[in-house]
Amino acid sequence: MELHQDVVMANHILFQEGVLDGFGHVSGRDPATPGQFIISRSLAPAQVSLDDLVTLDLEGHEIGGSGNHLYVERFIHAAIYQERSDVYGIVHSHSPAVLPFTISKSQRFAAVTHMAGFIGRCAAVYDSAVFEGCDCDMLVRNLKMGQDLAASLGRQALVLMRGHGITVVGRDVRQAVFRAVYAEQNAKVQMTAITMGEYTALTEGEAALADETNSGQVDRAWNLWAGRTRQRP
């Protein structure tokens, strides 16, 4: 039940922090059942409750088949969980400050603040046009596209999606939320720095060590955000 509560709270936190709006989704899987994951039915994140959660397998099919309207892009989650045995939480968003970096040909998204060390020196970009080989609506509509996205992600903590958004992974739901929030903040800082001229990003070593330190402090941020979310009218 704790996992279910975290998935609900994650949706609400990410809406409050401006990472999710009417779209985007969060999932988590329980170590006891790694072949399944929990996600909401197709619903705006701020409206998600425990009653809206469904269980899907790693091909994106609902366990029990109750006929819920599911997120079209549930295959993002299914494919990454297939590929990454270390991932137990995923956030897909249209993170507004990150979006310019998904289409820029001159600037690559990189960790410029210590709180975002998980980004590393250069975030990967998934381009649906490259993998599909033709025009599409840019949504990850099937498992094959999800697998292509997972291949672009590789072993990184996040992958940008050209003209679309970002997918962030973590060891659990809370870490995925932490990373989604600080990816958005990092993008704002990097964009400001770009307007000022040259800037200094974190080195690979700095990014790795910062991520290691911050990964031990996830609950500190989670508890703050959750408390603030509970007070929201």
PDB file of C-alpha atoms in Angstrom, residues 1-219:
ATOM      1  CA  MET A   1       0.000   0.000   0.000  1.00  0.00           C
ATOM      2  CA  GLU A   2       2.937   2.355   0.624  1.00  0.00           C
ATOM      3  CA  LEU A   3       3.903   2.104  -3.049  1.00  0.00           C
ATOM      4  CA  HIS A   4       0.357   2.999  -4.087  1.00  0.00           C
ATOM      5  CA  GLN A   5       0.328   5.990  -1.748  1.00  0.00           C
ATOM      6  CA  ASP A   6       3.682   7.154  -3.109  1.00  0.00           C
ATOM      7  CA  VAL A   7       2.440   6.964  -6.707  1.00  0.00           C
ATOM      8  CA  VAL A   8      -0.591   9.098  -5.811  1.00  0.00           C
ATOM      9  CA  MET A   9       1.495  11.602  -3.848  1.00  0.00           C
ATOM     10  CA  ALA A  10       4.084  11.731  -6.654  1.00  0.00           C
ATOM     11  CA  ASN A  11       1.417  12.840  -9.121  1.00  0.00           C
ATOM     12  CA  HIS A  12       0.270  15.590  -6.768  1.00  0.00           C
ATOM     13  CA  ILE A  13       3.791  16.778  -5.904  1.00  0.00           C
ATOM     14  CA  LEU A  14       4.845  17.003  -9.537  1.00  0.00           C
ATOM     15  CA  PHE A  15       1.731  18.974 -10.402  1.00  0.00           C
ATOM     16  CA  GLN A  16       2.357  21.371  -7.524  1.00  0.00           C
ATOM     17  CA  GLU A  17       6.025  21.789  -8.470  1.00  0.00           C
ATOM     18  CA  GLY A  18       5.125  22.645 -12.067  1.00  0.00           C
ATOM     19  CA  VAL A  19       6.635  19.530 -13.643  1.00  0.00           C
ATOM     20  CA  LEU A  20       3.297  17.955 -14.622  1.00  0.00           C
ATOM     21  CA  ASP A  21       0.147  19.728 -15.767  1.00  0.00           C
ATOM     22  CA  GLY A  22      -2.881  18.023 -17.290  1.00  0.00           C
ATOM     23  CA  PHE A  23      -0.554  15.437 -18.834  1.00  0.00           C
ATOM     24  CA  GLY A  24       2.306  13.184 -17.824  1.00  0.00           C
ATOM     25  CA  HIS A  25       2.396  10.138 -15.590  1.00  0.00           C
ATOM     26  CA  VAL A  26       4.221   8.366 -12.771  1.00  0.00           C
ATOM     27  CA  SER A  27       4.686   4.673 -12.112  1.00  0.00           C
ATOM     28  CA  GLY A  28       6.347   2.425  -9.572  1.00  0.00           C
ATOM     29  CA  ARG A  29       6.984  -1.275  -9.195  1.00  0.00           C
ATOM     30  CA  ASP A  30       7.196  -3.360  -6.071  1.00  0.00           C
ATOM     31  CA  PRO A  31      10.356  -5.451  -5.603  1.00  0.00           C
ATOM     32  CA  ALA A  32       8.070  -8.334  -4.632  1.00  0.00           C
ATOM     33  CA  THR A  33       6.419  -8.278  -8.083  1.00  0.00           C
ATOM     34  CA  PRO A  34       9.024  -6.857 -10.506  1.00  0.00           C
ATOM     35  CA  GLY A  35       7.083  -8.116 -13.526  1.00  0.00           C
ATOM     36  CA  GLN A  36       4.300  -5.622 -12.810  1.00  0.00           C
ATOM     37  CA  PHE A  37       4.010  -1.914 -12.148  1.00  0.00           C
ATOM     38  CA  ILE A  38       1.482   0.506 -10.667  1.00  0.00           C
ATOM     39  CA  ILE A  39       0.252   3.545 -12.591  1.00  0.00           C
ATOM     40  CA  SER A  40      -2.921   5.613 -12.731  1.00  0.00           C
ATOM     41  CA  ARG A  41      -5.621   5.112 -15.314  1.00  0.00           C
ATOM     42  CA  SER A  42      -5.648   7.900 -17.907  1.00  0.00           C
ATOM     43  CA  LEU A  43      -6.261  10.966 -15.753  1.00  0.00           C
ATOM     44  CA  ALA A  44      -4.790  14.407 -15.060  1.00  0.00           C
ATOM     45  CA  PRO A  45      -2.075  13.968 -12.390  1.00  0.00           C
ATOM     46  CA  ALA A  46      -3.637  16.353  -9.844  1.00  0.00           C
ATOM     47  CA  GLN A  47      -6.820  14.251  -9.875  1.00  0.00           C
ATOM     48  CA  VAL A  48      -5.197  10.858  -9.248  1.00  0.00           C
ATOM     49  CA  SER A  49      -6.414   8.951  -6.169  1.00  0.00           C
ATOM     50  CA  LEU A  50      -5.810   5.432  -4.847  1.00  0.00           C
ATOM     51  CA  ASP A  51      -8.973   4.269  -6.607  1.00  0.00           C
ATOM     52  CA  ASP A  52      -7.515   5.311  -9.958  1.00  0.00           C
ATOM     53  CA  LEU A  53      -4.433   3.093  -9.782  1.00  0.00           C
ATOM     54  CA  VAL A  54      -4.116   0.038 -12.005  1.00  0.00           C
ATOM     55  CA  THR A  55      -1.557  -2.751 -12.283  1.00  0.00           C
ATOM     56  CA  LEU A  56       0.087  -3.412 -15.655  1.00  0.00           C
ATOM     57  CA  ASP A  57       2.480  -6.075 -16.881  1.00  0.00           C
ATOM     58  CA  LEU A  58       5.730  -5.334 -18.692  1.00  0.00           C
ATOM     59  CA  GLU A  59       3.998  -5.326 -22.060  1.00  0.00           C
ATOM     60  CA  GLY A  60       1.605  -2.588 -20.972  1.00  0.00           C
ATOM     61  CA  HIS A  61      -1.443  -4.792 -20.444  1.00  0.00           C
ATOM     62  CA  GLU A  62      -3.670  -4.309 -17.427  1.00  0.00           C
ATOM     63  CA  ILE A  63      -3.681  -7.185 -14.954  1.00  0.00           C
ATOM     64  CA  GLY A  64      -7.268  -8.309 -14.583  1.00  0.00           C
ATOM     65  CA  GLY A  65      -8.444  -6.320 -17.599  1.00  0.00           C
ATOM     66  CA  SER A  66     -11.115  -4.175 -15.920  1.00  0.00           C
ATOM     67  CA  GLY A  67     -11.543  -2.009 -19.017  1.00  0.00           C
ATOM     68  CA  ASN A  68      -9.971   1.157 -17.636  1.00  0.00           C
ATOM     69  CA  HIS A  69      -8.943   3.844 -20.106  1.00  0.00           C
ATOM     70  CA  LEU A  70      -5.139   3.639 -19.921  1.00  0.00           C
ATOM     71  CA  TYR A  71      -2.427   6.147 -20.762  1.00  0.00           C
ATOM     72  CA  VAL A  72      -1.409   5.826 -24.418  1.00  0.00           C
ATOM     73  CA  GLU A  73       2.250   6.108 -23.407  1.00  0.00           C
ATOM     74  CA  ARG A  74       2.228   3.401 -20.739  1.00  0.00           C
ATOM     75  CA  PHE A  75       4.719   1.616 -23.015  1.00  0.00           C
ATOM     76  CA  ILE A  76       7.395   4.077 -21.872  1.00  0.00           C
ATOM     77  CA  HIS A  77       7.161   2.511 -18.434  1.00  0.00           C
ATOM     78  CA  ALA A  78       6.718  -1.082 -19.571  1.00  0.00           C
ATOM     79  CA  ALA A  79       9.757  -1.047 -21.846  1.00  0.00           C
ATOM     80  CA  ILE A  80      12.074   0.667 -19.366  1.00  0.00           C
ATOM     81  CA  TYR A  81      11.121  -1.773 -16.620  1.00  0.00           C
ATOM     82  CA  GLN A  82      11.836  -4.585 -19.078  1.00  0.00           C
ATOM     83  CA  GLU A  83      15.278  -3.222 -19.841  1.00  0.00           C
ATOM     84  CA  ARG A  84      16.359  -1.801 -16.476  1.00  0.00           C
ATOM     85  CA  SER A  85      16.175  -4.187 -13.528  1.00  0.00           C
ATOM     86  CA  ASP A  86      17.493  -1.385 -11.293  1.00  0.00           C
ATOM     87  CA  VAL A  87      14.575   0.965 -12.003  1.00  0.00           C
ATOM     88  CA  TYR A  88      11.545   0.988  -9.686  1.00  0.00           C
ATOM     89  CA  GLY A  89      10.158   4.447 -10.365  1.00  0.00           C
ATOM     90  CA  ILE A  90       9.526   6.401 -13.586  1.00  0.00           C
ATOM     91  CA  VAL A  91       8.243   9.898 -14.356  1.00  0.00           C
ATOM     92  CA  HIS A  92       7.289  11.037 -17.837  1.00  0.00           C
ATOM     93  CA  SER A  93       6.567  14.757 -18.137  1.00  0.00           C
ATOM     94  CA  HIS A  94       6.481  17.674 -20.534  1.00  0.00           C
ATOM     95  CA  SER A  95       8.783  19.549 -18.149  1.00  0.00           C
ATOM     96  CA  PRO A  96       8.543  23.118 -19.548  1.00  0.00           C
ATOM     97  CA  ALA A  97      12.054  24.370 -18.801  1.00  0.00           C
ATOM     98  CA  VAL A  98      13.609  21.188 -20.207  1.00  0.00           C
ATOM     99  CA  LEU A  99      11.706  21.271 -23.513  1.00  0.00           C
ATOM    100  CA  PRO A 100      14.024  23.765 -25.271  1.00  0.00           C
ATOM    101  CA  PHE A 101      16.941  21.388 -24.719  1.00  0.00           C
ATOM    102  CA  THR A 102      15.066  18.595 -26.502  1.00  0.00           C
ATOM    103  CA  ILE A 103      15.142  20.567 -29.765  1.00  0.00           C
ATOM    104  CA  SER A 104      18.325  22.651 -29.525  1.00  0.00           C
ATOM    105  CA  LYS A 105      21.069  21.790 -32.015  1.00  0.00           C
ATOM    106  CA  SER A 106      23.703  23.838 -30.183  1.00  0.00           C
ATOM    107  CA  GLN A 107      23.061  23.294 -26.466  1.00  0.00           C
ATOM    108  CA  ARG A 108      23.051  19.920 -24.740  1.00  0.00           C
ATOM    109  CA  PHE A 109      21.330  19.399 -21.407  1.00  0.00           C
ATOM    110  CA  ALA A 110      23.953  18.907 -18.695  1.00  0.00           C
ATOM    111  CA  ALA A 111      24.287  19.057 -14.916  1.00  0.00           C
ATOM    112  CA  VAL A 112      25.122  22.646 -14.002  1.00  0.00           C
ATOM    113  CA  THR A 113      23.963  22.449 -10.369  1.00  0.00           C
ATOM    114  CA  HIS A 114      25.001  19.921  -7.748  1.00  0.00           C
ATOM    115  CA  MET A 115      21.378  18.952  -7.059  1.00  0.00           C
ATOM    116  CA  ALA A 116      21.136  17.660 -10.622  1.00  0.00           C
ATOM    117  CA  GLY A 117      24.333  15.627 -10.750  1.00  0.00           C
ATOM    118  CA  PHE A 118      22.292  12.658 -12.013  1.00  0.00           C
ATOM    119  CA  ILE A 119      22.042  14.378 -15.422  1.00  0.00           C
ATOM    120  CA  GLY A 120      25.750  14.010 -16.046  1.00  0.00           C
ATOM    121  CA  ARG A 121      27.684  15.755 -18.790  1.00  0.00           C
ATOM    122  CA  CYS A 122      25.256  15.230 -21.652  1.00  0.00           C
ATOM    123  CA  ALA A 123      21.703  13.882 -21.565  1.00  0.00           C
ATOM    124  CA  ALA A 124      20.609  11.577 -24.374  1.00  0.00           C
ATOM    125  CA  VAL A 125      17.838  12.663 -26.756  1.00  0.00           C
ATOM    126  CA  TYR A 126      15.254  10.247 -28.157  1.00  0.00           C
ATOM    127  CA  ASP A 127      13.928  11.303 -31.570  1.00  0.00           C
ATOM    128  CA  SER A 128      10.794   9.416 -32.606  1.00  0.00           C
ATOM    129  CA  ALA A 129      11.341  10.423 -36.254  1.00  0.00           C
ATOM    130  CA  VAL A 130      14.695   8.655 -36.321  1.00  0.00           C
ATOM    131  CA  PHE A 131      13.362   5.445 -34.839  1.00  0.00           C
ATOM    132  CA  GLU A 132      10.026   5.416 -36.646  1.00  0.00           C
ATOM    133  CA  GLY A 133      11.472   6.559 -39.982  1.00  0.00           C
ATOM    134  CA  CYS A 134       8.390   8.605 -40.807  1.00  0.00           C
ATOM    135  CA  ASP A 135       6.108  11.302 -39.439  1.00  0.00           C
ATOM    136  CA  CYS A 136       4.087  10.365 -36.341  1.00  0.00           C
ATOM    137  CA  ASP A 137       2.301  12.186 -33.523  1.00  0.00           C
ATOM    138  CA  MET A 138       5.470  11.758 -31.398  1.00  0.00           C
ATOM    139  CA  LEU A 139       3.694   9.700 -28.739  1.00  0.00           C
ATOM    140  CA  VAL A 140       5.173   6.389 -27.593  1.00  0.00           C
ATOM    141  CA  ARG A 141       2.171   4.328 -28.670  1.00  0.00           C
ATOM    142  CA  ASN A 142       3.533   0.774 -28.645  1.00  0.00           C
ATOM    143  CA  LEU A 143       6.115  -1.439 -27.010  1.00  0.00           C
ATOM    144  CA  LYS A 144       8.557  -1.181 -29.934  1.00  0.00           C
ATOM    145  CA  MET A 145       8.706   2.605 -29.564  1.00  0.00           C
ATOM    146  CA  GLY A 146       9.072   2.153 -25.828  1.00  0.00           C
ATOM    147  CA  GLN A 147      12.011  -0.175 -26.404  1.00  0.00           C
ATOM    148  CA  ASP A 148      13.620   2.373 -28.724  1.00  0.00           C
ATOM    149  CA  LEU A 149      13.223   4.985 -25.999  1.00  0.00           C
ATOM    150  CA  ALA A 150      14.727   2.608 -23.427  1.00  0.00           C
ATOM    151  CA  ALA A 151      17.689   2.054 -25.757  1.00  0.00           C
ATOM    152  CA  SER A 152      18.252   5.823 -25.928  1.00  0.00           C
ATOM    153  CA  LEU A 153      18.043   6.039 -22.144  1.00  0.00           C
ATOM    154  CA  GLY A 154      20.654   3.316 -21.731  1.00  0.00           C
ATOM    155  CA  ARG A 155      22.056   3.353 -18.190  1.00  0.00           C
ATOM    156  CA  GLN A 156      21.386   7.060 -17.646  1.00  0.00           C
ATOM    157  CA  ALA A 157      18.941   8.598 -15.181  1.00  0.00           C
ATOM    158  CA  LEU A 158      16.939  10.440 -17.820  1.00  0.00           C
ATOM    159  CA  VAL A 159      16.331  10.804 -21.518  1.00  0.00           C
ATOM    160  CA  LEU A 160      15.012  13.832 -23.384  1.00  0.00           C
ATOM    161  CA  MET A 161      12.339  13.360 -26.047  1.00  0.00           C
ATOM    162  CA  ARG A 162      12.569  15.724 -29.026  1.00  0.00           C
ATOM    163  CA  GLY A 163       9.764  18.271 -29.006  1.00  0.00           C
ATOM    164  CA  HIS A 164       7.928  16.207 -26.450  1.00  0.00           C
ATOM    165  CA  GLY A 165       9.339  16.056 -22.940  1.00  0.00           C
ATOM    166  CA  ILE A 166      11.500  13.997 -20.628  1.00  0.00           C
ATOM    167  CA  THR A 167      11.494  10.591 -18.963  1.00  0.00           C
ATOM    168  CA  VAL A 168      13.267  10.222 -15.624  1.00  0.00           C
ATOM    169  CA  VAL A 169      13.988   6.994 -13.741  1.00  0.00           C
ATOM    170  CA  GLY A 170      14.967   6.169 -10.181  1.00  0.00           C
ATOM    171  CA  ARG A 171      15.553   3.371  -7.719  1.00  0.00           C
ATOM    172  CA  ASP A 172      12.003   4.078  -6.468  1.00  0.00           C
ATOM    173  CA  VAL A 173       9.171   6.543  -7.002  1.00  0.00           C
ATOM    174  CA  ARG A 174      10.583   9.091  -4.579  1.00  0.00           C
ATOM    175  CA  GLN A 175      13.964   9.268  -6.291  1.00  0.00           C
ATOM    176  CA  ALA A 176      12.306   9.567  -9.705  1.00  0.00           C
ATOM    177  CA  VAL A 177      10.249  12.509  -8.400  1.00  0.00           C
ATOM    178  CA  PHE A 178      13.361  14.096  -6.860  1.00  0.00           C
ATOM    179  CA  ARG A 179      15.153  13.863 -10.170  1.00  0.00           C
ATOM    180  CA  ALA A 180      12.183  15.171 -12.167  1.00  0.00           C
ATOM    181  CA  VAL A 181      11.924  18.265  -9.969  1.00  0.00           C
ATOM    182  CA  TYR A 182      15.648  19.022 -10.005  1.00  0.00           C
ATOM    183  CA  ALA A 183      15.913  18.393 -13.747  1.00  0.00           C
ATOM    184  CA  GLU A 184      13.371  21.181 -14.200  1.00  0.00           C
ATOM    185  CA  GLN A 185      15.313  23.469 -11.837  1.00  0.00           C
ATOM    186  CA  ASN A 186      18.625  22.642 -13.545  1.00  0.00           C
ATOM    187  CA  ALA A 187      17.127  23.544 -16.920  1.00  0.00           C
ATOM    188  CA  LYS A 188      16.098  26.970 -15.634  1.00  0.00           C
ATOM    189  CA  VAL A 189      19.595  27.627 -14.288  1.00  0.00           C
ATOM    190  CA  GLN A 190      21.284  26.396 -17.459  1.00  0.00           C
ATOM    191  CA  MET A 191      19.028  28.506 -19.664  1.00  0.00           C
ATOM    192  CA  THR A 192      19.815  31.607 -17.609  1.00  0.00           C
ATOM    193  CA  ALA A 193      23.541  30.838 -17.768  1.00  0.00           C
ATOM    194  CA  ILE A 194      23.361  30.510 -21.567  1.00  0.00           C
ATOM    195  CA  THR A 195      22.020  34.063 -21.829  1.00  0.00           C
ATOM    196  CA  MET A 196      25.013  35.286 -19.805  1.00  0.00           C
ATOM    197  CA  GLY A 197      27.619  33.728 -22.095  1.00  0.00           C
ATOM    198  CA  GLU A 198      30.034  30.919 -21.289  1.00  0.00           C
ATOM    199  CA  TYR A 199      29.343  28.786 -18.231  1.00  0.00           C
ATOM    200  CA  THR A 200      30.884  25.857 -16.366  1.00  0.00           C
ATOM    201  CA  ALA A 201      29.015  22.562 -16.052  1.00  0.00           C
ATOM    202  CA  LEU A 202      29.830  19.856 -13.532  1.00  0.00           C
ATOM    203  CA  THR A 203      32.600  17.450 -14.419  1.00  0.00           C
ATOM    204  CA  GLU A 204      31.748  13.759 -14.701  1.00  0.00           C
ATOM    205  CA  GLY A 205      33.336  13.149 -11.318  1.00  0.00           C
ATOM    206  CA  GLU A 206      31.499  16.028  -9.665  1.00  0.00           C
ATOM    207  CA  ALA A 207      28.193  14.913 -11.142  1.00  0.00           C
ATOM    208  CA  ALA A 208      28.632  11.316  -9.975  1.00  0.00           C
ATOM    209  CA  LEU A 209      29.652  12.287  -6.439  1.00  0.00           C
ATOM    210  CA  ALA A 210      26.871  14.867  -6.142  1.00  0.00           C
ATOM    211  CA  ASP A 211      24.313  12.281  -7.260  1.00  0.00           C
ATOM    212  CA  GLU A 212      25.637   9.793  -4.709  1.00  0.00           C
ATOM    213  CA  THR A 213      25.314  12.343  -1.902  1.00  0.00           C
ATOM    214  CA  ASN A 214      21.894  13.611  -2.960  1.00  0.00           C
ATOM    215  CA  SER A 215      20.513  10.091  -3.328  1.00  0.00           C
ATOM    216  CA  GLY A 216      20.824   9.759   0.439  1.00  0.00           C
ATOM    217  CA  GLN A 217      18.713  12.884   0.998  1.00  0.00           C
ATOM    218  CA  VAL A 218      15.675  12.136  -1.156  1.00  0.00           C
ATOM    219  CA  ASP A 219      13.248  11.778   1.760  1.00  0.00           C
TER     220      ASP A 219
END
